[in-house]
PDB file of C-alpha atoms in Angstrom:
ATOM      1  CA  MET A   1     121.047 100.005 206.538  1.00 56.00           C
ATOM      2  CA  THR A   2     117.472  99.366 207.366  1.00 60.00           C
ATOM      3  CA  ARG A   3     115.493  96.594 205.759  1.00 56.00           C
ATOM      4  CA  PHE A   4     113.408  99.200 203.923  1.00 48.00           C
ATOM      5  CA  THR A   5     116.494 100.854 202.409  1.00 49.00           C
ATOM      6  CA  VAL A   6     117.885  97.506 201.251  1.00 44.00           C
ATOM      7  CA  SER A   7     114.503  96.559 199.744  1.00 48.00           C
ATOM      8  CA  CYS A   8     114.306  99.864 197.868  1.00 44.00           C
ATOM      9  CA  ALA A   9     117.855  99.462 196.557  1.00 49.00           C
ATOM     10  CA  LEU A  10     117.100  95.949 195.297  1.00 47.00           C
ATOM     11  CA  LEU A  11     113.876  97.114 193.665  1.00 48.00           C
ATOM     12  CA  LEU A  12     115.641  99.966 191.860  1.00 47.00           C
ATOM     13  CA  ALA A  13     118.454  97.659 190.733  1.00 47.00           C
ATOM     14  CA  GLY A  14     115.885  95.227 189.340  1.00 47.00           C
ATOM     15  CA  LEU A  15     114.081  97.983 187.472  1.00 42.00           C
ATOM     16  CA  ALA A  16     117.359  99.255 186.011  1.00 42.00           C
ATOM     17  CA  PHE A  17     118.269  95.739 184.836  1.00 42.00           C
ATOM     18  CA  GLN A  18     114.833  95.255 183.287  1.00 43.00           C
ATOM     19  CA  ALA A  19     115.107  98.580 181.456  1.00 39.00           C
ATOM     20  CA  GLN A  20     118.413  97.473 179.903  1.00 46.00           C
ATOM     21  CA  ALA A  21     117.106  94.073 178.776  1.00 60.00           C
ATOM     22  CA  ALA A  22     116.511  93.739 175.053  1.00 68.00           C
ATOM     23  CA  PRO A  23     112.862  93.644 174.001  1.00 81.00           C
ATOM     24  CA  CYS A  24     111.412  90.280 173.028  1.00 90.00           C
ATOM     25  CA  LEU A  25     111.397  89.321 169.377  1.00 89.00           C
ATOM     26  CA  ARG A  26     108.019  88.408 167.920  1.00 84.00           C
ATOM     27  CA  VAL A  27     107.316  85.660 165.443  1.00 82.00           C
ATOM     28  CA  ASP A  28     105.919  88.315 163.087  1.00 76.00           C
ATOM     29  CA  ASP A  29     109.083  90.459 163.233  1.00 76.00           C
ATOM     30  CA  HIS A  30     110.881  90.481 159.909  1.00 83.00           C
ATOM     31  CA  PRO A  31     113.728  90.178 159.388  1.00 91.00           C
ATOM     32  CA  VAL A  32     115.484  88.986 162.515  1.00 94.00           C
ATOM     33  CA  THR A  33     119.150  88.127 162.908  1.00 95.00           C
ATOM     34  CA  LEU A  34     120.310  85.380 165.264  1.00 96.00           C
ATOM     35  CA  HIS A  35     123.827  84.288 166.213  1.00 97.00           C
ATOM     36  CA  GLY A  36     124.937  80.829 167.267  1.00 98.00           C
ATOM     37  CA  MET A  37     126.418  77.467 166.320  1.00 98.00           C
ATOM     38  CA  VAL A  38     124.834  75.073 163.831  1.00 98.00           C
ATOM     39  CA  VAL A  39     124.046  71.651 165.284  1.00 98.00           C
ATOM     40  CA  ILE A  40     122.794  68.778 163.118  1.00 97.00           C
ATOM     41  CA  GLN A  41     120.456  66.453 165.006  1.00 96.00           C
ATOM     42  CA  THR A  42     118.362  63.433 164.037  1.00 95.00           C
ATOM     43  CA  PHE A  43     114.867  62.989 165.470  1.00 93.00           C
ATOM     44  CA  TYR A  44     112.273  60.236 165.251  1.00 93.00           C
ATOM     45  CA  GLY A  45     109.619  60.989 162.663  1.00 91.00           C
ATOM     46  CA  PRO A  46     106.389  59.364 161.529  1.00 92.00           C
ATOM     47  CA  PRO A  47     104.546  57.252 162.169  1.00 92.00           C
ATOM     48  CA  GLY A  48     105.167  57.293 165.945  1.00 89.00           C
ATOM     49  CA  TYR A  49     107.651  60.144 166.502  1.00 89.00           C
ATOM     50  CA  GLY A  50     109.645  58.006 168.945  1.00 90.00           C
ATOM     51  CA  GLU A  51     106.874  55.794 170.287  1.00 93.00           C
ATOM     52  CA  THR A  52     107.761  53.056 167.781  1.00 92.00           C
ATOM     53  CA  PRO A  53     111.500  53.544 167.145  1.00 93.00           C
ATOM     54  CA  LYS A  54     111.873  50.395 165.030  1.00 94.00           C
ATOM     55  CA  THR A  55     109.387  51.652 162.445  1.00 94.00           C
ATOM     56  CA  ASP A  56     109.752  55.420 162.806  1.00 94.00           C
ATOM     57  CA  ARG A  57     111.530  57.296 160.044  1.00 94.00           C
ATOM     58  CA  ARG A  58     114.446  59.522 160.970  1.00 95.00           C
ATOM     59  CA  GLU A  59     114.423  63.268 160.351  1.00 94.00           C
ATOM     60  CA  THR A  60     117.706  65.146 160.307  1.00 94.00           C
ATOM     61  CA  GLN A  61     117.450  68.857 160.970  1.00 95.00           C
ATOM     62  CA  GLY A  62     119.753  71.813 161.409  1.00 97.00           C
ATOM     63  CA  LEU A  63     119.398  73.647 164.698  1.00 98.00           C
ATOM     64  CA  LEU A  64     120.880  76.955 165.742  1.00 98.00           C
ATOM     65  CA  LYS A  65     122.222  76.815 169.298  1.00 98.00           C
ATOM     66  CA  LEU A  66     122.050  80.492 170.172  1.00 97.00           C
ATOM     67  CA  ASP A  67     125.042  82.271 171.718  1.00 97.00           C
ATOM     68  CA  ALA A  68     122.711  83.472 174.475  1.00 95.00           C
ATOM     69  CA  PRO A  69     119.031  82.770 175.145  1.00 95.00           C
ATOM     70  CA  VAL A  70     116.722  85.134 173.282  1.00 94.00           C
ATOM     71  CA  CYS A  71     113.293  86.268 174.420  1.00 95.00           C
ATOM     72  CA  ILE A  72     110.738  85.376 171.740  1.00 91.00           C
ATOM     73  CA  GLY A  73     107.009  86.048 171.967  1.00 88.00           C
ATOM     74  CA  VAL A  74     104.792  83.226 170.696  1.00 79.00           C
ATOM     75  CA  SER A  75     100.989  83.167 170.455  1.00 74.00           C
ATOM     76  CA  ASP A  76      98.634  80.405 171.544  1.00 75.00           C
ATOM     77  CA  ALA A  77      95.416  79.434 169.734  1.00 73.00           C
ATOM     78  CA  ASP A  78      93.582  82.322 171.411  1.00 75.00           C
ATOM     79  CA  GLY A  79      96.195  84.872 170.345  1.00 75.00           C
ATOM     80  CA  VAL A  80      97.663  85.251 173.830  1.00 75.00           C
ATOM     81  CA  VAL A  81     101.375  86.047 173.522  1.00 78.00           C
ATOM     82  CA  THR A  82     103.755  84.298 175.889  1.00 84.00           C
ATOM     83  CA  GLU A  83     107.352  85.433 176.064  1.00 83.00           C
ATOM     84  CA  THR A  84     109.832  82.592 176.461  1.00 87.00           C
ATOM     85  CA  GLN A  85     113.597  82.332 176.518  1.00 94.00           C
ATOM     86  CA  GLN A  86     114.764  80.251 173.572  1.00 94.00           C
ATOM     87  CA  SER A  87     118.276  78.827 173.389  1.00 96.00           C
ATOM     88  CA  MET A  88     117.738  76.650 170.307  1.00 97.00           C
ATOM     89  CA  VAL A  89     115.745  77.217 167.116  1.00 97.00           C
ATOM     90  CA  THR A  90     115.221  74.953 164.124  1.00 97.00           C
ATOM     91  CA  MET A  91     116.684  76.317 160.897  1.00 98.00           C
ATOM     92  CA  VAL A  92     114.681  76.020 157.679  1.00 96.00           C
ATOM     93  CA  PRO A  93     117.203  76.782 154.922  1.00 95.00           C
ATOM     94  CA  PRO A  94     116.513  77.727 151.314  1.00 92.00           C
ATOM     95  CA  ALA A  95     115.946  74.673 149.091  1.00 89.00           C
ATOM     96  CA  LYS A  96     119.479  74.522 147.655  1.00 89.00           C
ATOM     97  CA  VAL A  97     121.366  75.160 150.904  1.00 90.00           C
ATOM     98  CA  SER A  98     122.662  72.248 152.986  1.00 92.00           C
ATOM     99  CA  LEU A  99     123.188  73.073 156.644  1.00 95.00           C
ATOM    100  CA  LYS A 100     125.604  70.125 156.923  1.00 94.00           C
ATOM    101  CA  HIS A 101     128.268  72.459 155.484  1.00 93.00           C
ATOM    102  CA  TYR A 102     127.778  74.700 158.526  1.00 97.00           C
ATOM    103  CA  ARG A 103     127.858  71.917 161.176  1.00 97.00           C
ATOM    104  CA  GLY A 104     129.810  73.045 164.245  1.00 97.00           C
ATOM    105  CA  LYS A 105     130.388  76.536 162.870  1.00 97.00           C
ATOM    106  CA  LYS A 106     129.378  79.837 164.417  1.00 98.00           C
ATOM    107  CA  VAL A 107     127.002  81.617 162.070  1.00 98.00           C
ATOM    108  CA  THR A 108     124.782  84.634 161.726  1.00 97.00           C
ATOM    109  CA  ALA A 109     121.376  83.711 160.304  1.00 97.00           C
ATOM    110  CA  SER A 110     118.756  86.187 159.111  1.00 96.00           C
ATOM    111  CA  GLY A 111     115.163  85.455 158.232  1.00 96.00           C
ATOM    112  CA  SER A 112     111.638  85.154 159.563  1.00 95.00           C
ATOM    113  CA  LEU A 113     110.629  83.445 162.794  1.00 94.00           C
ATOM    114  CA  PHE A 114     107.603  81.179 163.014  1.00 92.00           C
ATOM    115  CA  GLN A 115     106.094  78.879 165.602  1.00 90.00           C
ATOM    116  CA  ALA A 116     106.182  75.088 165.581  1.00 91.00           C
ATOM    117  CA  VAL A 117     102.945  73.740 164.124  1.00 89.00           C
ATOM    118  CA  THR A 118     103.610  70.076 163.299  1.00 90.00           C
ATOM    119  CA  GLY A 119     105.272  67.028 164.812  1.00 87.00           C
ATOM    120  CA  HIS A 120     108.157  67.625 162.410  1.00 91.00           C
ATOM    121  CA  HIS A 121     109.040  70.791 164.335  1.00 92.00           C
ATOM    122  CA  HIS A 122     111.275  69.887 167.273  1.00 92.00           C
ATOM    123  CA  THR A 123     111.751  73.358 168.772  1.00 94.00           C
ATOM    124  CA  ASP A 124     109.095  75.894 169.774  1.00 91.00           C
ATOM    125  CA  VAL A 125     110.406  78.463 167.302  1.00 93.00           C
ATOM    126  CA  LEU A 126     111.894  78.060 163.820  1.00 94.00           C
ATOM    127  CA  ILE A 127     113.696  80.487 161.544  1.00 96.00           C
ATOM    128  CA  ASP A 128     113.018  80.500 157.807  1.00 96.00           C
ATOM    129  CA  VAL A 129     116.596  81.308 156.824  1.00 97.00           C
ATOM    130  CA  GLU A 130     117.028  83.866 154.061  1.00 96.00           C
ATOM    131  CA  HIS A 131     120.727  84.526 154.618  1.00 95.00           C
ATOM    132  CA  ILE A 132     123.465  82.714 156.521  1.00 96.00           C
ATOM    133  CA  ASP A 133     127.095  83.730 157.058  1.00 95.00           C
ATOM    134  CA  VAL A 134     129.910  82.025 158.904  1.00 95.00           C
ATOM    135  CA  ALA A 135     130.910  84.308 161.765  1.00 86.00           C
ATOM    136  CA  LYS A 136     134.308  85.946 161.453  1.00 79.00           C
ATOM    137  CA  GLN A 137     136.872  84.542 163.865  1.00 64.00           C
ATOM    138  CA  LYS A 138     138.325  86.953 166.395  1.00 59.00           C
ATOM    139  CA  GLY A 139     142.014  86.844 167.139  1.00 49.00           C
ATOM    140  CA  ILE A 140     145.097  86.314 165.010  1.00 43.00           C
ATOM    141  CA  GLU A 141     143.242  85.822 161.727  1.00 42.00           C
ATOM    142  CA  GLY A 142     141.848  89.346 162.052  1.00 38.00           C
ATOM    143  CA  ILE A 143     145.383  90.738 162.154  1.00 39.00           C
ATOM    144  CA  LEU A 144     146.759  88.928 159.106  1.00 31.00           C
TER     145      LEU A 144
END
C-alpha cells in the first residue's frame, strides 16, 4: 500500500471511532446516571487545606470511581466549555443517606452534575445524588 492509502485508511478509522463515541455530558444535563464503585476518602480541610496538616480539619467524602472515564463538559468563568475525561466524581448524597454503607460497592447513581466551586470540592465535577442503587451482581446469584 502507498503511504497515501494508509493515511486515508487511518483517517477513516479515526472518524468512525469518533462517530461511535458517546457525546459528552454537560453539567446542566439532568438527570444523569453514572456507574462505578464508592470510595470513602478523607481530605485536609480548613484552614489550610493541607498546608498546615496539624491544624487542618479533616473532611471525609464519598467519591464515585467510575467504571470507565466519562466525557463531561465544564464551563470556565467566561462560559467557555471544556470537555474533560473524568474518572472520579464527588458524591453529594441526600441529607439522610450515608455513603459509608456503600463503601467498596458497585453502584448506579442518578442526579445532577455540577462543577467544583469551593476548596471543599476535591474533584472537578460533583453529582448531587437523587437516587443510588447497589449494582446487581452478574454470575451465579443471577441464576438462583
